[in-house]
CSV table of C-alpha atoms and ligand atoms in Angstrom, one decimal:
chain,number,residue,atom,x,y,z
A,1,MET,CA,77.7,-17.5,-41.4
A,2,GLN,CA,76.4,-14.4,-39.6
A,3,VAL,CA,74.3,-14.2,-36.5
A,4,GLU,CA,70.7,-12.4,-37.2
A,5,ALA,CA,71.2,-9.5,-34.9
A,6,LYS,CA,68.1,-7.6,-36.3
A,7,GLY,CA,66.2,-10.7,-36.1
A,8,ALA,CA,66.8,-11.0,-32.4
A,9,ILE,CA,65.8,-7.2,-32.1
A,10,SER,CA,62.6,-8.1,-33.6
A,11,LEU,CA,62.2,-11.3,-31.4
A,12,LEU,CA,62.7,-9.0,-28.4
A,13,LYS,CA,60.0,-6.3,-29.4
A,14,GLU,CA,57.7,-9.3,-30.2
A,15,LEU,CA,58.0,-10.6,-26.5
A,16,ARG,CA,57.4,-6.9,-25.2
A,17,ALA,CA,54.5,-6.8,-27.2
A,18,LEU,CA,53.1,-10.3,-25.6
A,19,THR,CA,54.0,-9.8,-21.9
A,20,ALA,CA,54.3,-6.1,-20.9
A,21,ASP,CA,51.6,-3.6,-20.4
A,22,GLU,CA,51.7,0.2,-20.1
A,23,ASN,CA,53.9,0.0,-17.0
A,24,GLY,CA,56.3,-2.3,-18.4
A,25,ALA,CA,57.4,-6.2,-18.4
A,26,GLN,CA,55.2,-8.5,-16.5
A,27,ARG,CA,57.4,-11.9,-16.5
A,28,LEU,CA,57.2,-12.5,-12.8
A,29,ALA,CA,58.4,-15.7,-12.4
A,30,TRP,CA,55.8,-18.6,-11.8
A,31,SER,CA,52.9,-16.6,-13.6
A,32,PRO,CA,50.8,-17.1,-16.1
A,33,THR,CA,52.6,-14.3,-18.1
A,34,TRP,CA,55.8,-15.9,-17.5
A,35,LEU,CA,54.7,-19.1,-18.7
A,36,LYS,CA,53.0,-17.5,-21.9
A,37,ALA,CA,56.8,-15.9,-22.4
A,38,ARG,CA,58.5,-19.4,-22.0
A,39,ALA,CA,55.4,-21.2,-24.6
A,40,TRP,CA,56.2,-18.1,-27.0
A,41,PHE,CA,60.1,-18.6,-26.5
A,42,GLN,CA,59.5,-22.8,-27.4
A,43,SER,CA,57.4,-22.0,-30.3
A,44,LYS,CA,60.5,-20.3,-31.7
A,45,LEU,CA,62.5,-23.7,-31.2
A,46,ASN,CA,60.2,-25.4,-34.0
A,47,GLU,CA,62.5,-25.8,-36.9
A,48,LEU,CA,65.5,-26.5,-35.3
A,49,PRO,CA,67.2,-29.8,-34.8
A,50,ILE,CA,67.5,-29.4,-31.0
A,51,GLU,CA,66.1,-31.4,-28.1
A,52,HIS,CA,64.5,-29.1,-25.4
A,53,HIS,CA,63.1,-30.0,-21.8
A,54,TYR,CA,62.5,-28.6,-18.2
A,55,ASP,CA,64.6,-29.5,-15.5
A,56,ALA,CA,63.5,-30.5,-11.9
A,57,ALA,CA,63.9,-26.8,-10.7
A,58,GLY,CA,61.8,-25.3,-13.6
A,59,ASN,CA,64.8,-24.5,-15.7
A,60,SER,CA,64.5,-24.5,-19.4
A,61,TRP,CA,67.0,-26.3,-21.6
A,62,THR,CA,67.5,-26.5,-25.4
A,63,THR,CA,70.2,-28.6,-26.5
A,64,LEU,CA,71.8,-28.6,-30.1
A,65,ALA,CA,73.6,-32.2,-29.8
A,66,GLY,CA,77.3,-31.6,-31.0
A,67,GLU,CA,80.0,-34.4,-32.0
A,68,SER,CA,81.2,-33.6,-28.7
A,69,GLU,CA,78.9,-34.6,-25.6
A,70,ARG,CA,81.2,-31.6,-24.1
A,71,ALA,CA,78.8,-28.6,-24.0
A,72,LEU,CA,79.0,-24.7,-24.2
A,73,ILE,CA,75.8,-23.4,-22.1
A,74,LEU,CA,74.4,-20.0,-23.3
A,75,GLY,CA,71.7,-18.4,-21.2
A,76,SER,CA,69.9,-15.9,-19.0
A,77,HIS,CA,66.5,-15.3,-17.8
A,78,LEU,CA,63.0,-15.1,-19.3
A,79,ASP,CA,61.4,-13.7,-16.0
A,80,SER,CA,61.1,-10.2,-15.0
A,81,VAL,CA,60.1,-8.1,-12.1
A,82,PRO,CA,57.0,-6.6,-11.9
A,83,ASN,CA,56.8,-3.3,-14.4
A,84,GLY,CA,60.5,-4.2,-15.3
A,85,GLY,CA,62.5,-3.5,-18.6
A,86,TRP,CA,62.4,-4.9,-21.9
A,87,LEU,CA,65.9,-6.3,-22.0
A,88,ASP,CA,67.0,-7.1,-18.6
A,89,GLY,CA,67.5,-11.4,-19.0
A,90,CYS,CA,65.5,-12.0,-22.2
A,91,LEU,CA,68.2,-10.3,-24.0
A,92,GLY,CA,70.8,-13.2,-23.2
A,93,VAL,CA,68.0,-15.7,-23.9
A,94,ILE,CA,67.1,-14.4,-27.4
A,95,ALA,CA,71.0,-13.5,-28.0
A,96,ALA,CA,71.7,-17.2,-27.0
A,97,PHE,CA,68.8,-18.3,-29.5
A,98,ALA,CA,70.5,-16.3,-32.1
A,99,VAL,CA,73.6,-17.8,-31.8
A,100,LEU,CA,72.4,-21.4,-31.3
A,101,ARG,CA,70.5,-20.8,-34.9
A,102,CYS,CA,73.6,-19.6,-36.5
A,103,ILE,CA,75.8,-22.5,-35.2
A,104,SER,CA,73.1,-24.8,-36.2
A,105,GLY,CA,73.1,-23.3,-39.8
A,106,GLN,CA,76.8,-23.3,-40.0
A,107,TYR,CA,77.5,-26.8,-39.0
A,108,ASN,CA,74.3,-28.3,-40.6
A,109,GLY,CA,72.9,-29.2,-37.4
A,110,LYS,CA,75.9,-30.9,-35.8
A,111,PRO,CA,78.5,-28.8,-34.6
A,112,PRO,CA,81.8,-30.1,-33.5
A,113,ILE,CA,80.7,-29.7,-29.5
A,114,THR,CA,77.1,-29.4,-28.1
A,115,ILE,CA,75.5,-26.3,-27.7
A,116,ARG,CA,73.0,-25.7,-25.1
A,117,LEU,CA,70.7,-22.7,-24.2
A,118,VAL,CA,69.4,-22.2,-20.7
A,119,ASP,CA,66.3,-20.0,-19.6
A,120,TRP,CA,66.8,-20.0,-15.6
A,121,ALA,CA,63.8,-20.4,-13.6
A,122,ASP,CA,62.9,-17.4,-11.3
A,123,GLU,CA,66.3,-15.4,-11.4
A,124,GLU,CA,64.7,-12.0,-10.0
A,125,GLY,CA,63.0,-13.5,-6.8
A,126,ALA,CA,60.9,-10.6,-7.0
A,127,ARG,CA,58.0,-12.6,-6.0
A,128,PHE,CA,58.9,-14.7,-3.4
A,129,GLY,CA,62.2,-13.1,-2.4
A,130,ARG,CA,64.6,-15.9,-3.2
A,131,SER,CA,66.7,-14.6,-6.1
A,132,LEU,CA,68.7,-16.9,-8.8
A,133,PHE,CA,66.2,-20.0,-7.6
A,134,GLY,CA,66.9,-21.8,-10.8
A,135,SER,CA,70.4,-21.6,-11.3
A,136,SER,CA,71.2,-22.5,-7.6
A,137,ALA,CA,69.2,-25.6,-7.4
A,138,PHE,CA,71.6,-26.6,-10.9
A,139,ALA,CA,74.7,-25.4,-9.0
A,140,GLY,CA,73.8,-27.4,-5.8
A,141,THR,CA,73.7,-24.2,-3.6
A,142,HIS,CA,70.0,-24.2,-3.2
A,143,SER,CA,68.1,-24.0,0.1
A,144,ILE,CA,64.9,-25.9,0.1
A,145,GLU,CA,64.3,-25.6,4.0
A,146,GLN,CA,64.8,-21.6,4.0
A,147,ASP,CA,62.6,-21.3,0.8
A,148,ARG,CA,59.7,-24.0,1.3
A,149,GLY,CA,57.8,-21.4,3.6
A,150,ARG,CA,58.6,-18.4,1.6
A,151,THR,CA,55.4,-16.5,0.7
A,152,ASP,CA,54.2,-13.9,-1.7
A,153,SER,CA,52.2,-10.6,-1.1
A,154,GLY,CA,49.2,-12.5,-1.5
A,155,SER,CA,50.6,-15.0,1.1
A,156,LYS,CA,50.6,-17.7,-1.6
A,157,ARG,CA,53.2,-20.2,-0.6
A,158,LEU,CA,56.4,-20.6,-2.8
A,159,GLU,CA,56.1,-24.6,-2.6
A,160,GLU,CA,52.2,-23.9,-4.1
A,161,ALA,CA,53.3,-21.7,-6.8
A,162,LEU,CA,56.1,-24.3,-8.0
A,163,ALA,CA,53.8,-27.2,-8.1
A,164,GLU,CA,51.6,-25.1,-10.2
A,165,CYS,CA,54.1,-24.6,-12.8
A,166,GLY,CA,55.1,-28.6,-12.2
A,167,VAL,CA,58.0,-28.3,-9.9
A,168,SER,CA,58.4,-30.1,-6.8
A,169,ILE,CA,60.2,-28.1,-4.1
A,170,ASP,CA,61.5,-31.4,-3.0
A,171,SER,CA,63.0,-32.3,-6.1
A,172,ILE,CA,64.8,-29.3,-7.3
A,173,GLY,CA,68.2,-30.3,-6.3
A,174,ASP,CA,67.9,-33.0,-9.1
A,175,ALA,CA,68.6,-29.9,-11.6
A,176,GLY,CA,72.1,-30.6,-10.8
A,177,CYS,CA,72.3,-33.3,-13.2
A,178,GLU,CA,72.5,-30.7,-15.8
A,179,ARG,CA,75.7,-29.8,-15.0
A,180,LYS,CA,77.2,-33.0,-16.8
A,181,ASN,CA,79.5,-32.0,-19.9
A,182,ALA,CA,79.1,-28.6,-19.0
A,183,ALA,CA,82.7,-27.1,-20.5
A,184,ALA,CA,81.8,-23.3,-20.1
A,185,TYR,CA,79.0,-20.7,-19.7
A,186,LEU,CA,78.7,-17.4,-21.2
A,187,GLU,CA,75.8,-14.9,-20.5
A,188,LEU,CA,74.9,-11.6,-22.2
A,189,HIS,CA,73.1,-9.1,-20.2
A,190,ILE,CA,72.6,-5.4,-19.9
A,191,GLU,CA,74.7,-3.5,-17.4
A,192,GLN,CA,72.1,-2.1,-15.3
A,193,GLY,CA,74.5,0.7,-14.3
A,194,PRO,CA,76.0,3.8,-15.9
A,195,VAL,CA,79.4,3.3,-16.2
A,196,LEU,CA,79.8,1.9,-19.8
A,197,GLU,CA,77.9,5.2,-20.9
A,198,ALA,CA,80.0,7.0,-19.1
A,199,MET,CA,82.9,6.0,-20.7
A,200,GLY,CA,81.4,6.1,-24.3
A,201,LEU,CA,81.6,2.3,-24.7
A,202,PRO,CA,79.1,-0.1,-25.9
A,203,LEU,CA,80.3,-3.4,-24.2
A,204,GLY,CA,82.2,-4.6,-21.5
A,205,ALA,CA,83.8,-7.9,-19.9
A,206,VAL,CA,82.7,-8.8,-16.6
A,207,LEU,CA,85.4,-9.9,-13.7
A,208,GLY,CA,82.9,-11.1,-11.7
A,209,THR,CA,80.3,-10.5,-9.5
A,210,LYS,CA,80.9,-8.7,-6.1
A,211,GLY,CA,80.4,-10.1,-3.0
A,212,VAL,CA,78.1,-8.7,-0.3
A,213,GLU,CA,78.3,-7.9,3.4
A,214,ARG,CA,74.8,-6.7,4.7
A,215,HIS,CA,74.4,-6.0,8.2
A,216,ALA,CA,72.0,-4.4,10.5
A,217,VAL,CA,73.4,-1.7,12.8
A,218,THR,CA,71.3,-0.2,15.7
A,219,PHE,CA,72.5,2.7,17.7
A,220,HIS,CA,71.2,2.9,21.4
A,221,GLY,CA,70.9,6.4,22.9
A,222,GLN,CA,68.4,8.0,25.4
A,223,GLU,CA,65.0,9.1,24.2
A,224,ALA,CA,64.6,12.5,25.8
A,225,HIS,CA,62.1,15.7,25.5
A,226,SER,CA,63.4,17.6,22.7
A,227,GLY,CA,62.3,20.9,24.7
A,228,SER,CA,64.0,20.4,28.0
A,229,THR,CA,67.3,18.5,27.0
A,230,PRO,CA,70.0,20.6,26.4
A,231,MET,CA,72.3,20.0,23.6
A,232,LYS,CA,75.6,18.8,25.3
A,233,ALA,CA,73.4,16.6,27.6
A,234,ARG,CA,72.0,14.5,24.4
A,235,ARG,CA,72.8,10.7,23.8
A,236,ASP,CA,71.5,11.1,20.2
A,237,ALA,CA,71.3,7.6,18.6
A,238,LEU,CA,70.7,9.5,15.1
A,239,ALA,CA,73.4,11.7,15.4
A,240,ALA,CA,76.0,8.5,15.6
A,241,ALA,CA,74.2,7.1,12.9
A,242,ALA,CA,74.4,10.1,10.7
A,243,LYS,CA,78.4,10.3,11.0
A,244,LEU,CA,78.6,6.8,9.7
A,245,ALA,CA,76.5,7.3,6.8
A,246,LEU,CA,78.9,10.0,5.7
A,247,GLU,CA,81.7,7.9,6.6
A,248,ILE,CA,81.1,4.9,4.3
A,249,ARG,CA,81.8,7.0,1.7
A,250,PRO,CA,85.6,7.2,2.0
A,251,ILE,CA,85.5,3.8,3.3
A,252,ALA,CA,84.1,2.8,-0.1
A,253,THR,CA,86.2,5.4,-2.4
A,254,ARG,CA,89.3,4.1,-1.2
A,255,HIS,CA,88.9,1.6,-3.6
A,256,PRO,CA,88.1,1.9,-7.6
A,257,ASP,CA,84.8,-0.2,-7.6
A,258,ALA,CA,83.7,-0.8,-4.2
A,259,VAL,CA,80.3,0.6,-2.9
A,260,CYS,CA,78.6,0.8,0.4
A,261,THR,CA,75.1,2.1,0.9
A,262,ILE,CA,72.8,2.7,4.1
A,263,GLY,CA,69.6,2.4,2.3
A,264,SER,CA,67.2,2.1,5.4
A,265,LEU,CA,67.0,4.3,8.6
A,266,LYS,CA,64.6,3.8,11.2
A,267,THR,CA,64.3,6.4,14.1
A,268,PHE,CA,62.8,5.6,17.5
A,269,PRO,CA,60.5,6.9,18.9
A,270,GLY,CA,60.4,8.9,15.6
A,271,ILE,CA,58.6,12.1,16.9
A,272,ALA,CA,59.4,15.5,16.1
A,273,THR,CA,59.2,16.3,20.3
A,274,ALA,CA,62.0,13.8,21.0
A,275,VAL,CA,65.7,13.1,20.7
A,276,VAL,CA,66.2,9.7,18.7
A,277,GLY,CA,66.8,6.9,21.4
A,278,ARG,CA,67.4,4.3,18.9
A,279,CYS,CA,68.3,4.1,15.3
A,280,GLU,CA,68.3,1.1,13.3
A,281,ALA,CA,70.2,1.5,9.8
A,282,THR,CA,71.2,-1.4,7.2
A,283,LEU,CA,74.5,-1.1,5.4
A,284,ASP,CA,75.1,-2.8,2.2
A,285,GLN,CA,78.9,-3.3,1.2
A,286,ARG,CA,80.1,-4.8,-2.1
A,287,ASP,CA,83.4,-5.4,-3.9
A,288,LEU,CA,84.8,-8.2,-6.1
A,289,ASP,CA,87.8,-8.7,-3.9
A,290,ALA,CA,86.9,-10.4,-0.5
A,291,VAL,CA,90.2,-8.6,1.1
A,292,VAL,CA,88.9,-5.5,0.4
A,293,LEU,CA,85.3,-6.5,1.5
A,294,ALA,CA,86.5,-7.9,4.5
A,295,ALA,CA,88.6,-4.4,5.1
A,296,MET,CA,85.5,-2.5,4.5
A,297,TYR,CA,83.5,-4.4,6.7
A,298,ARG,CA,86.0,-3.7,9.6
A,299,GLU,CA,86.6,-0.1,9.2
A,300,ALA,CA,82.7,0.5,9.3
A,301,ARG,CA,82.3,-1.6,12.5
A,302,GLU,CA,85.5,0.4,14.1
A,303,MET,CA,84.0,4.0,12.9
A,304,SER,CA,80.5,3.0,14.2
A,305,ALA,CA,82.1,2.0,17.9
A,306,GLN,CA,84.0,5.7,17.6
A,307,PHE,CA,80.9,7.5,16.7
A,308,ALA,CA,78.5,5.8,19.4
A,309,LYS,CA,81.3,6.7,22.0
A,310,GLU,CA,81.4,10.4,20.7
A,311,GLU,CA,77.7,10.5,20.8
A,312,GLY,CA,77.2,8.8,24.3
A,313,CYS,CA,75.7,5.6,22.2
A,314,THR,CA,76.2,2.4,21.8
A,315,VAL,CA,76.1,0.3,18.9
A,316,GLU,CA,75.2,-3.2,17.9
A,317,TRP,CA,76.2,-5.3,14.6
A,318,SER,CA,73.7,-8.5,13.0
A,319,ARG,CA,74.7,-9.9,9.8
A,320,ILE,CA,71.5,-9.8,7.4
A,321,TRP,CA,73.1,-11.9,4.4
A,322,ASN,CA,76.7,-12.2,2.8
A,323,ILE,CA,78.0,-13.5,-0.3
A,324,ALA,CA,81.6,-13.9,-1.3
A,325,PRO,CA,82.7,-12.6,-4.4
A,326,VAL,CA,82.5,-14.9,-7.5
A,327,PRO,CA,85.4,-13.8,-10.0
A,328,PHE,CA,84.7,-15.4,-13.3
A,329,HIS,CA,87.0,-17.5,-15.3
A,330,PRO,CA,90.5,-15.6,-16.4
A,331,GLU,CA,90.9,-17.2,-19.9
A,332,LEU,CA,87.1,-16.7,-20.6
A,333,ILE,CA,87.5,-13.0,-19.6
A,334,GLU,CA,90.2,-12.7,-22.1
A,335,LEU,CA,88.2,-14.2,-25.1
A,336,CYS,CA,85.2,-11.8,-24.0
A,337,GLU,CA,87.8,-8.6,-24.2
A,338,GLU,CA,89.1,-10.1,-27.7
A,339,ALA,CA,85.7,-10.6,-29.1
A,340,ILE,CA,84.6,-7.1,-28.0
A,341,ARG,CA,87.6,-5.4,-29.4
A,342,GLU,CA,86.9,-7.2,-32.9
A,343,THR,CA,83.5,-6.1,-32.8
A,344,ALA,CA,83.2,-2.6,-31.6
A,345,GLY,CA,87.1,-1.7,-31.0
A,346,ARG,CA,87.3,-0.9,-27.3
A,347,SER,CA,86.5,-2.7,-24.5
A,348,HIS,CA,86.4,-2.2,-20.6
A,349,ARG,CA,86.8,-5.0,-17.9
A,350,MET,CA,84.5,-4.3,-14.7
A,351,PRO,CA,82.9,-6.1,-11.9
A,352,SER,CA,78.6,-6.5,-11.5
A,353,GLY,CA,77.3,-5.1,-8.5
A,354,PRO,CA,74.2,-7.4,-9.2
A,355,LEU,CA,74.2,-10.8,-8.8
A,356,HIS,CA,73.5,-13.0,-11.8
A,357,ASP,CA,73.1,-16.7,-12.7
A,358,ALA,CA,76.6,-16.9,-13.9
A,359,ALA,CA,77.9,-16.1,-10.3
A,360,GLU,CA,75.9,-19.4,-9.6
A,361,VAL,CA,77.2,-21.4,-12.4
A,362,SER,CA,80.4,-20.2,-11.4
A,363,ARG,CA,80.4,-21.5,-8.3
A,364,ALA,CA,79.5,-24.8,-9.7
A,365,GLY,CA,83.0,-24.8,-11.0
A,366,ILE,CA,81.8,-24.3,-14.3
A,367,PRO,CA,84.4,-22.0,-16.3
A,368,THR,CA,82.2,-19.0,-17.0
A,369,ALA,CA,82.2,-15.4,-18.5
A,370,MET,CA,79.7,-12.6,-18.9
A,371,MET,CA,79.5,-9.7,-21.5
A,372,PHE,CA,77.8,-6.6,-20.7
A,373,VAL,CA,76.2,-4.1,-23.2
A,374,GLN,CA,75.5,-0.4,-22.3
A,375,SER,CA,72.5,0.7,-20.6
A,376,LEU,CA,70.9,4.1,-21.2
A,377,LYS,CA,71.0,6.5,-18.3
A,378,GLY,CA,72.1,3.1,-16.2
A,379,ILE,CA,68.5,2.5,-15.3
A,380,SER,CA,66.9,-0.9,-15.2
A,381,HIS,CA,64.4,-2.9,-13.1
A,382,ASN,CA,61.8,-0.1,-14.8
A,383,ARG,CA,60.1,0.3,-17.7
A,384,ILE,CA,62.0,3.2,-19.1
A,385,GLU,CA,64.9,0.6,-19.1
A,386,ASP,CA,66.8,0.8,-22.6
A,387,THR,CA,70.0,0.1,-24.8
A,388,SER,CA,70.5,1.9,-28.0
A,389,GLU,CA,69.7,-0.4,-31.0
A,390,GLY,CA,73.0,0.5,-32.4
A,391,ASP,CA,74.7,-1.2,-29.1
A,392,LEU,CA,72.3,-3.9,-29.4
A,393,GLU,CA,73.5,-4.6,-32.9
A,394,LEU,CA,77.3,-4.8,-31.9
A,395,ALA,CA,76.0,-6.8,-28.8
A,396,ILE,CA,74.7,-9.7,-30.4
A,397,PRO,CA,77.6,-10.5,-32.9
A,398,ALA,CA,80.1,-9.7,-30.2
A,399,PHE,CA,78.2,-12.5,-28.0
A,400,ASP,CA,78.6,-14.7,-31.1
A,401,ARG,CA,82.0,-14.3,-31.9
A,402,LEU,CA,82.9,-15.2,-27.8
A,403,ALA,CA,80.8,-18.1,-28.1
A,404,ALA,CA,82.9,-19.1,-31.5
A,405,LYS,CA,86.2,-18.4,-29.6
A,406,THR,CA,84.8,-20.4,-26.5
A,407,MET,CA,84.3,-23.3,-28.8
A,408,ASP,CA,87.4,-23.5,-29.9
A,409,TRP,CA,88.9,-22.9,-26.5
A,410,ILE,CA,86.9,-25.9,-25.2
A,411,ARG,CA,87.9,-28.0,-28.1
A,412,ALA,CA,91.5,-27.2,-27.3
A,413,SER,CA,91.3,-27.8,-23.8
B,501,LIG,ZN1,68.9,-9.9,-15.0
């Protein structure tokens, strides 16, 4: 029995027609369009011998009961950023649906182990700034007190938006009961970056999600008149920040997959006629290896102190946010590579820079793997996000193979 890749692609187009406008996908979590996407998805489950419910955090669970209660979970997210692409998240949900339907047909509605499909609630965090909402509640890493007061751009509270969708913020931790019998988790996602395209490969096996160190770095110098202050007498905070902005390149490129970004730089007083007295930068550093990440952080700090000294300035650091790297399960990564090689010939192992729900599932101690399919031009979170249909037609059967291999792996373990 073959998974219906073309049918899955038609469903993705149907969902796009239903939930996108001329600016792209509008399935913002906790919005009417998102609820419409979920109702549409539920309507597709009708003819299957499944149980469906929403858990306490709003995650959507579809269960095909097997002879064993041990469960293989397949999933991703239907929510999108505003003006998003047609594949981010929903590819994984629809591919999981195609695989579940194929397994149901193959085993006459009763596979040897239980197969579950999850559509995580609010992966993107685009509206309230809280990414991985549903999967963190599932994993028990949620943060109710921090999240309760969050508001969207229209000053609506997260708590209220949840309540309108039938979710009580105080109960979201109850979603943890869905971890029962979970034996493995698999997710297919678009790469959202340019690596596979540059290598000419359709598919890659994901090693894990990179850890992140995100800091505010502020240089203090001396505001002074731009006309009267000789070059040698200046304490220019921007000059020190600019040196750091260039230095993070060698700090990152000493490691194969590391990235460092200064994404924001503010100068004060920020006028044409004054030397910059204060410069506020943000530094975001990522790598899959915690040792590398710690080394890059240390090097950036040391170099910032040196540059501050060279420019007659001082520097202070404060942490904005950090998360440890989350490596996926080595045996499942191996199965993922096998499935890719058998479907597409060649595979590539790569870390994920973006975070994914799979990281939360893995943090909960459930063996996890992810498969990436090439993104054209490496673009995502944009209406021009795309993947060739030829690659989608490889990705879905490859994911199906990975599911079959993982079912065998669960039965053997
Ligand atoms: Zn996504």
